[in-house]
Amino acid sequence: MRRFFAPVVAGRALLSEEDARHLLFSLRAEVGEELEIVDGTSLFEARVVSLSPLEIAVGAVKAARRDPSGKLTLLFSPLKNGREEFILQKGTELGASLFIPYLGERTVVRPSGDSAKRKEERYRSIVKEASSQCRRESIPEVLPILPFAKAIALGNGKRLFADEELSLSGPFALEAMEREVTCFVGPEGGIAISERKALIEAGFAGVSLGKRILRSETSAVLFAAFFLAAEETR
């Protein structure tokens, strides 16, 4: 069953123009088709009652909880060929609540101005689509692309960063997970020495993600998978 995020007013779901076009022309909706509508954190049964104009009648509240009770924040850097989009999509599926993109000393892709705004819009589109696909009750927040120093000051709960120096020893990330956690992964060029020091001073603890050296996007998704594993076993 398709899920859309939209305000509910007077028993009707008010889809955005983009979502309405997607429903009508890509998904080829039919009168009588059943949908799910999320308004805030409330999940409703819904049904298409008219196509022209599009009208969606909202019914009873549904009891379904797919969002985690904890909170995961992921800090990541833009990557070549848009590979950070993998972080946003899979992080959303695995339960992330907040994404904070940053520009570090060794970040290769450094969008600014209009290009940064376009990336940020793309990021938000990805998490919205992923939230609908995996049937979450909320859409994760995506902050604007920030300088490294501002980014690491944000987030809540336990603060962890993937430390390559600990790949063969040191605390394992899965064992360090808590209900509320902020996880940082370095850019393609790795974490600069000065940045590693700044992370520790900001309260981040270095952890191992295993014995192999992972790509930035793999590290972020692994953090999210560990968070979900800990969440599901509480």
PDB file of N, CA and C in Angstrom, residues 28 87 94 109 130 168 232:
ATOM      1  N   ARG A  28      -0.301   5.754 -11.566  1.00  0.00           N
ATOM      2  CA  ARG A  28      -1.569   5.524 -12.270  1.00  0.00           C
ATOM      3  C   ARG A  28      -2.678   5.114 -11.296  1.00  0.00           C
ATOM      4  N   ILE A  87      23.824   7.076   1.693  1.00  0.00           N
ATOM      5  CA  ILE A  87      23.728   7.282   3.143  1.00  0.00           C
ATOM      6  C   ILE A  87      22.327   7.752   3.509  1.00  0.00           C
ATOM      7  N   LEU A  94      16.909   2.605   7.794  1.00  0.00           N
ATOM      8  CA  LEU A  94      17.386   1.961   9.016  1.00  0.00           C
ATOM      9  C   LEU A  94      17.054   2.745  10.282  1.00  0.00           C
ATOM     10  N   VAL A 109      34.309  16.936  -2.623  1.00  0.00           N
ATOM     11  CA  VAL A 109      33.194  17.658  -3.253  1.00  0.00           C
ATOM     12  C   VAL A 109      32.764  18.773  -2.313  1.00  0.00           C
ATOM     13  N   ALA A 130      12.359   7.792   0.563  1.00  0.00           N
ATOM     14  CA  ALA A 130      12.742   6.600   1.319  1.00  0.00           C
ATOM     15  C   ALA A 130      11.808   6.367   2.501  1.00  0.00           C
ATOM     16  N   LEU A 168      41.646  -2.469  14.078  1.00  0.00           N
ATOM     17  CA  LEU A 168      42.090  -3.795  14.535  1.00  0.00           C
ATOM     18  C   LEU A 168      41.935  -3.985  16.033  1.00  0.00           C
ATOM     19  N   GLU A 232      16.215  -2.855  17.978  1.00  0.00           N
ATOM     20  CA  GLU A 232      15.283  -3.956  17.840  1.00  0.00           C
ATOM     21  C   GLU A 232      15.436  -5.012  18.936  1.00  0.00           C
TER      22      GLU A 232
END
